[in-house]
CSV table of C-alpha atoms and ligand atoms in Angstrom, one decimal:
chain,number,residue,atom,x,y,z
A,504,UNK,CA,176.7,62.4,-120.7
A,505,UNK,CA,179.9,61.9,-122.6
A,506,UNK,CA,179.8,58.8,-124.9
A,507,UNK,CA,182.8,57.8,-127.4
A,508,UNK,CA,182.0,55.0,-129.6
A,509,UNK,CA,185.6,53.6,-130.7
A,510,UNK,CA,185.3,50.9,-133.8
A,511,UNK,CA,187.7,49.0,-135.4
A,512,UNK,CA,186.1,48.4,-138.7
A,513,UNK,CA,188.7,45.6,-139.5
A,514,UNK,CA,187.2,43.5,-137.1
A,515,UNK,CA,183.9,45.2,-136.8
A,516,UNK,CA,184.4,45.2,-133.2
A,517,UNK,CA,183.4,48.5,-130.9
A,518,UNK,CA,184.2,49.5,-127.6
A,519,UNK,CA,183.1,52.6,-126.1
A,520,UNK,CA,183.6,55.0,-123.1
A,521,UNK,CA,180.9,56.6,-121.0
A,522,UNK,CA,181.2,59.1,-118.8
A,523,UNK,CA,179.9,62.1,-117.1
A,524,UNK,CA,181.1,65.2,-117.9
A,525,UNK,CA,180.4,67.0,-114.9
A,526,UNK,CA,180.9,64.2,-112.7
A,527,UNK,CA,184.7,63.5,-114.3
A,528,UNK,CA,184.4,59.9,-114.2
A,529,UNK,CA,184.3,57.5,-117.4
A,530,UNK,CA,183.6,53.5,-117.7
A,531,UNK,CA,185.4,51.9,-120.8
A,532,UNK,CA,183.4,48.8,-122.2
A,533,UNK,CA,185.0,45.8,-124.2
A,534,UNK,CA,188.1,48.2,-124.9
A,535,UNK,CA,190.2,46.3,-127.9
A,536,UNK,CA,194.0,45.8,-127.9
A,537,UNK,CA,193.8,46.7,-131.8
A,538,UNK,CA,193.1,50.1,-130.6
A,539,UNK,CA,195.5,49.7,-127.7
A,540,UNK,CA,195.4,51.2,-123.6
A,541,UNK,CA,196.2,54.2,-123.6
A,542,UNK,CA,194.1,54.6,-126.4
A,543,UNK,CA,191.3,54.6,-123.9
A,544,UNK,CA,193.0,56.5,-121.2
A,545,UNK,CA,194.0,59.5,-123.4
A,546,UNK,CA,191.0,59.8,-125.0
A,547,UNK,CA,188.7,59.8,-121.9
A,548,UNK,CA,191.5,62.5,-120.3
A,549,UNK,CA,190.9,64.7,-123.5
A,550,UNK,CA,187.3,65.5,-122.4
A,551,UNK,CA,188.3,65.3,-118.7
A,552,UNK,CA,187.5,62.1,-118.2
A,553,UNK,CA,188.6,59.4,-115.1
A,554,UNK,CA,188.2,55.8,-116.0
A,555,UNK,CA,187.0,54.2,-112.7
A,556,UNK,CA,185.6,51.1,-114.3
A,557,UNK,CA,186.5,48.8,-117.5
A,558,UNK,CA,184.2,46.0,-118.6
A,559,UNK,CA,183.8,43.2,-120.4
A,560,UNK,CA,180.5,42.6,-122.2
A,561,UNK,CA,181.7,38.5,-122.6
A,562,UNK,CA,184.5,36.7,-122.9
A,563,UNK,CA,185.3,37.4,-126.4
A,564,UNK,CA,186.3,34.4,-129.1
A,565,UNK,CA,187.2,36.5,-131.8
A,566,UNK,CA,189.2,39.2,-130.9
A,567,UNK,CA,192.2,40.0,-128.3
A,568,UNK,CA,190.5,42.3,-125.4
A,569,UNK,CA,193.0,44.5,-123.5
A,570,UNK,CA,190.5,44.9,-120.5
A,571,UNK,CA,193.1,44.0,-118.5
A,572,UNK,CA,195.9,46.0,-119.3
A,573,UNK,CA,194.0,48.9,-119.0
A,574,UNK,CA,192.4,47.6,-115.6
A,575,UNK,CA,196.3,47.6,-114.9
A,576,UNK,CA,197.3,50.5,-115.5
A,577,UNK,CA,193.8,52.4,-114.8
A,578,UNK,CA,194.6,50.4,-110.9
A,579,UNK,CA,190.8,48.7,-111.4
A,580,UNK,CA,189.8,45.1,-111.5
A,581,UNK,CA,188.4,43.8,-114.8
A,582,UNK,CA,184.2,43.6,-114.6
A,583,UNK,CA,182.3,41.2,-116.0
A,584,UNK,CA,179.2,39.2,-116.2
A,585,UNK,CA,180.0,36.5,-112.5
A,586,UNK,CA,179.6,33.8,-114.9
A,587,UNK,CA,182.8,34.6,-116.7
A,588,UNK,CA,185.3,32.1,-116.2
A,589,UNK,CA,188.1,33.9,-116.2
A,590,UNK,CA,191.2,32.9,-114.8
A,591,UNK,CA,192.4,36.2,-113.0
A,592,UNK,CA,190.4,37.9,-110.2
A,593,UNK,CA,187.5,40.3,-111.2
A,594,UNK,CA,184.5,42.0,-110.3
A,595,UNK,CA,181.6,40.2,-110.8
A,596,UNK,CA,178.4,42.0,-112.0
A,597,UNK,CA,174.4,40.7,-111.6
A,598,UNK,CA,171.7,40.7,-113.4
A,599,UNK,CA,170.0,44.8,-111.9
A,600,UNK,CA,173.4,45.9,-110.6
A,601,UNK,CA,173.4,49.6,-111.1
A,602,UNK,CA,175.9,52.4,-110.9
A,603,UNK,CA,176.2,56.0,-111.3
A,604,UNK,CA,178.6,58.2,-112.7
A,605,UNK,CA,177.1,61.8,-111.6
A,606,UNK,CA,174.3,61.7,-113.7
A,607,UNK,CA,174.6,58.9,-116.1
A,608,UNK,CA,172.9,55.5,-114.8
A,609,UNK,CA,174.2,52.4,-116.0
A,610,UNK,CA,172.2,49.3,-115.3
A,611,UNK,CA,173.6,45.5,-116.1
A,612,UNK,CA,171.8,43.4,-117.5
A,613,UNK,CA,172.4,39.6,-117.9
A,614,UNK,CA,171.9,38.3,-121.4
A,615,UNK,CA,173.1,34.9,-121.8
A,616,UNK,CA,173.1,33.4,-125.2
A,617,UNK,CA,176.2,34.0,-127.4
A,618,UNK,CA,177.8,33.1,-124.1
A,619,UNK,CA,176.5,32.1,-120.9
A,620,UNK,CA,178.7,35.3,-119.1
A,621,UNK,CA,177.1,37.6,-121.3
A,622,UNK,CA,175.8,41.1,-120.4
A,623,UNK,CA,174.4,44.2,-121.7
A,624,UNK,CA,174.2,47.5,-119.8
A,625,UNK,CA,171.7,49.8,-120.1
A,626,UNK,CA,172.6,53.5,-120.2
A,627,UNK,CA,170.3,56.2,-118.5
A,628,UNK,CA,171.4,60.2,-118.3
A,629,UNK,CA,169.0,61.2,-115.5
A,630,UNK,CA,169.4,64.8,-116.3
A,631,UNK,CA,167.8,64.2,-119.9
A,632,UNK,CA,165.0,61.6,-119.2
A,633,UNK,CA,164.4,58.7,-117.1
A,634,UNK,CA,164.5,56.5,-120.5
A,635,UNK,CA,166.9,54.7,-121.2
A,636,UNK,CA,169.4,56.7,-124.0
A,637,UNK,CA,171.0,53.8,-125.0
A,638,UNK,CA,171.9,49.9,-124.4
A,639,UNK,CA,175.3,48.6,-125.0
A,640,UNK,CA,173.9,45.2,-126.1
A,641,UNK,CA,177.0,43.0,-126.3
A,642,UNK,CA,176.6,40.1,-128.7
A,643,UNK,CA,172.9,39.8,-127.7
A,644,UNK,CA,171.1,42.0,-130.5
A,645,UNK,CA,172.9,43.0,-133.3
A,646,UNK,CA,171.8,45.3,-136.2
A,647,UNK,CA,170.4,42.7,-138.1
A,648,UNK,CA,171.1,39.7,-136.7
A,649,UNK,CA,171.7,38.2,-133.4
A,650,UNK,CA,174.8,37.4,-131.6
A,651,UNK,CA,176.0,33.3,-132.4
A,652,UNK,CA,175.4,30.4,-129.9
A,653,UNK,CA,178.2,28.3,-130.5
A,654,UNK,CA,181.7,29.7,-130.0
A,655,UNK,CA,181.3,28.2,-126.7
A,656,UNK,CA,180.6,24.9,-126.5
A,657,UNK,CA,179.9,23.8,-130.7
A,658,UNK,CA,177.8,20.9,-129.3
A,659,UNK,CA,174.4,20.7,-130.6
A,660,UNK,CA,172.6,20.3,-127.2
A,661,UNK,CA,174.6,23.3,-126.4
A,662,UNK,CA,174.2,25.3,-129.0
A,663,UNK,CA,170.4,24.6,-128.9
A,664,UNK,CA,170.1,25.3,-125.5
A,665,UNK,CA,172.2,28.8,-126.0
A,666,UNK,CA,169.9,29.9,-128.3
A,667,UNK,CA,167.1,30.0,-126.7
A,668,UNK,CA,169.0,32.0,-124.0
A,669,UNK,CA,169.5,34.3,-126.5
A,670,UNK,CA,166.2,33.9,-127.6
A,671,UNK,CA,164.8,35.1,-124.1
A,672,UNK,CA,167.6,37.8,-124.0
A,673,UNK,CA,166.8,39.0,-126.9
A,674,UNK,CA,163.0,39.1,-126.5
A,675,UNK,CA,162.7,39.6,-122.8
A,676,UNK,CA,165.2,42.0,-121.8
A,677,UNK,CA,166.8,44.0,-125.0
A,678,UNK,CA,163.1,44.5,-126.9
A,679,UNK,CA,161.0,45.6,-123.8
A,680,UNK,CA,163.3,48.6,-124.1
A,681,UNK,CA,161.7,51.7,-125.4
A,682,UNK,CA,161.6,52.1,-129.5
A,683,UNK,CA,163.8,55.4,-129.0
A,684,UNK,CA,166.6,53.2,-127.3
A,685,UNK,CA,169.7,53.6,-129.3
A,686,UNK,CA,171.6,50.4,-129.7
A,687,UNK,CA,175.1,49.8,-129.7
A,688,UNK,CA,176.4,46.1,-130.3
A,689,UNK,CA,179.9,44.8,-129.7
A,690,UNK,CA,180.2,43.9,-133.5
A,691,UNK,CA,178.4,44.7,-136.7
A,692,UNK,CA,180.0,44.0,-140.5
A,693,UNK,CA,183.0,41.5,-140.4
A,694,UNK,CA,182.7,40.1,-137.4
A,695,UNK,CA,182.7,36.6,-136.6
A,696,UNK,CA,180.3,36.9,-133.8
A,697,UNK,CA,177.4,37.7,-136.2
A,698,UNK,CA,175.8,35.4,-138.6
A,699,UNK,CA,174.7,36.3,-142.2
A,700,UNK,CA,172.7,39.0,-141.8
A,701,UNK,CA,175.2,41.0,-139.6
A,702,UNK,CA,174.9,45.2,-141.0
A,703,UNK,CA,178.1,46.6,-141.5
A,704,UNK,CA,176.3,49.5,-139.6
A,705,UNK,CA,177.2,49.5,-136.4
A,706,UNK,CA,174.3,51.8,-134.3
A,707,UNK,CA,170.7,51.3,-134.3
A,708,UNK,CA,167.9,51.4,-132.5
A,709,UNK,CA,165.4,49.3,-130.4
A,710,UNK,CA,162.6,50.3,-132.5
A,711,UNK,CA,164.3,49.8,-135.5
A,712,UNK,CA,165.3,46.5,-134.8
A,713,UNK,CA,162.0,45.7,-133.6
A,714,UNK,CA,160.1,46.6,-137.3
A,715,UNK,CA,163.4,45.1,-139.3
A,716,UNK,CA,165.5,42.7,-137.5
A,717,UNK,CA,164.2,39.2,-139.0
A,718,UNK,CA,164.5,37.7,-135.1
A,719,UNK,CA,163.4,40.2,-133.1
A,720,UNK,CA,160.4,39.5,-136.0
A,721,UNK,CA,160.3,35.7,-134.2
A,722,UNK,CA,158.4,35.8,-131.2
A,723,UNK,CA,157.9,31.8,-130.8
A,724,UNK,CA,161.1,30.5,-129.3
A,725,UNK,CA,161.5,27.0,-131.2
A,726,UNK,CA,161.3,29.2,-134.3
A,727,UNK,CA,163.9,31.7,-133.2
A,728,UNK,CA,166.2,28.8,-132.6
A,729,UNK,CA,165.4,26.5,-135.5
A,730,UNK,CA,165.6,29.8,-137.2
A,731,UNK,CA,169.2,30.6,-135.6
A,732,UNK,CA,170.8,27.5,-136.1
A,733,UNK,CA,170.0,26.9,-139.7
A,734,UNK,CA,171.8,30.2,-140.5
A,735,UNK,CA,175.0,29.6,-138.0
A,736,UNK,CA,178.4,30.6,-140.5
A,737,UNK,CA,181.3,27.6,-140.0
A,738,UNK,CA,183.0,28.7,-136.8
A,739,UNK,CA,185.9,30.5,-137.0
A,740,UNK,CA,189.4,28.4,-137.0
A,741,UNK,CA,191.1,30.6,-134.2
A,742,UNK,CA,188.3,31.2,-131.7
A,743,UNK,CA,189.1,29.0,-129.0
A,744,UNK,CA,192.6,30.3,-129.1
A,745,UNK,CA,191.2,33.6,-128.8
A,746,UNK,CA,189.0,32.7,-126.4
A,747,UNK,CA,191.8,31.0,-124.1
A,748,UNK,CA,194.0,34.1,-124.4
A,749,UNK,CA,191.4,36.3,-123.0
A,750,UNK,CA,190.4,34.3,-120.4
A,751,UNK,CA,194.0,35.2,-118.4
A,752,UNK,CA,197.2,34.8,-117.8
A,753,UNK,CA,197.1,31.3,-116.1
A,754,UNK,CA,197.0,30.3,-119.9
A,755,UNK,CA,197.7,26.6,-120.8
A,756,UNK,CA,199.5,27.9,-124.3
B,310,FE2,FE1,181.5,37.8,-129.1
């Protein structure tokens, strides 16, 4: 497996490709237009590397993806999560859908929560273990923290409800993972995605999230919420701008 974690510590955003050495193909997750395109393309080419798929862990609200530039000029169709209401055509992924690029596995994983479109993938190399190596876990678990309910829909019935998504996402999917699982969130430090306990450390793992992480500590649901709502940061002031830019080009400003 080839894997190239690409962070822009301004933001505290990451993006990453994964490929297969052998197999010449590469996916590029949540790539960031602060890095820019051909960013991406040049450095997957540098190891030998085809991008065949670009994905979008969520909508994002506090950054500018360039998932579809690089879908454009890589001739792919954005994929995300088939609850992402995007305004362009993409592919939708499901909860189990599974791919393979030679020998790496990746496995999506629907994890609603910070947003109801939200997904994590699950990446397996099958020629160094049938565990998992690594999860890319979106905004679902973060080192530290958890990913925030309310850049959606800042309702409290919304927000409520969205945390315990991420409650179950969290506690359901991301934590039944092995302890060894590396973890690789879509933010860490700065972001506005995170809440206060956010680690400006940007990898992990399941295990250590598991002993350290004060939610993955909560296993009663009305506690993770309570717990998650009395911590929630004022939103940012530009995320539904954000938000409406990258949901496509049919934008109304
Ligand atoms: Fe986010």
């Amino acid at each position: 497996m080839i894997f190239i974690p690409i962070w822009d510590g301004s933001h505290g955003c990451a993006s990453f490709i994964v490929g297969d050495d052998a197999d010449g193909r590469a996916i590029v997750v949540d790539p960031l237009a602060a890095i820019g395109a051909d960013t991406y393309i040049l450095s997957a080419a540098e190891v030998g590397l085809k991008i065949v798929g670009v994905i979008e862990t969520h909508v994002h609200a506090d950054h500018h993806s360039i998932a579809r530039e690089l879908a454009q000029k890589t001739d792919l169709l954005v994929s995300m999560g088939h609850k992402a209401p995007l305004r362009d055509a993409f592919n939708p992924l499901h909860d189990g859908d599974q791919f393979d690029l030679g020998g790496v596995q990746v496995t999506v994983w629907e994890t609603p929560g910070h947003t109801p479109d939200s997904i994590s993938l699950v990446v397996t190399d099958k020629t160094r273990s049938s565990d998992p190596w690594l999860v890319l876990s979106g905004d679902s678990l973060f080192v530290g923290d958890v990913g925030r309910p309310d850049l959606v829909d800042p309702t409290p019935e919304s927000t409520e409800r969205a945390a315990l998504d991420q409650f179950h996402s969290v506690h359901d999917k991301i934590l039944s993972l092995p302890d060894t699982t590396e973890l690789y969130p879509a933010h860490y430090g700065a972001s506005a995605c995170g809440g206060l306990f956010l680690s400006p450390k940007p990898i992990s793992t399941v295990g250590y999230e598991r002993r350290w992480n004060r939610f993955a500590q909560i296993t009663d649901p009305q506690a993770f919420v309570t717990e998650v709502l009395s911590l929630l940061k004022p939103p940012p002031v530009d995320a539904s701008l954000i938000r409406d830019h990258n949901l496509g080009s049919q934008q109304s400003h």
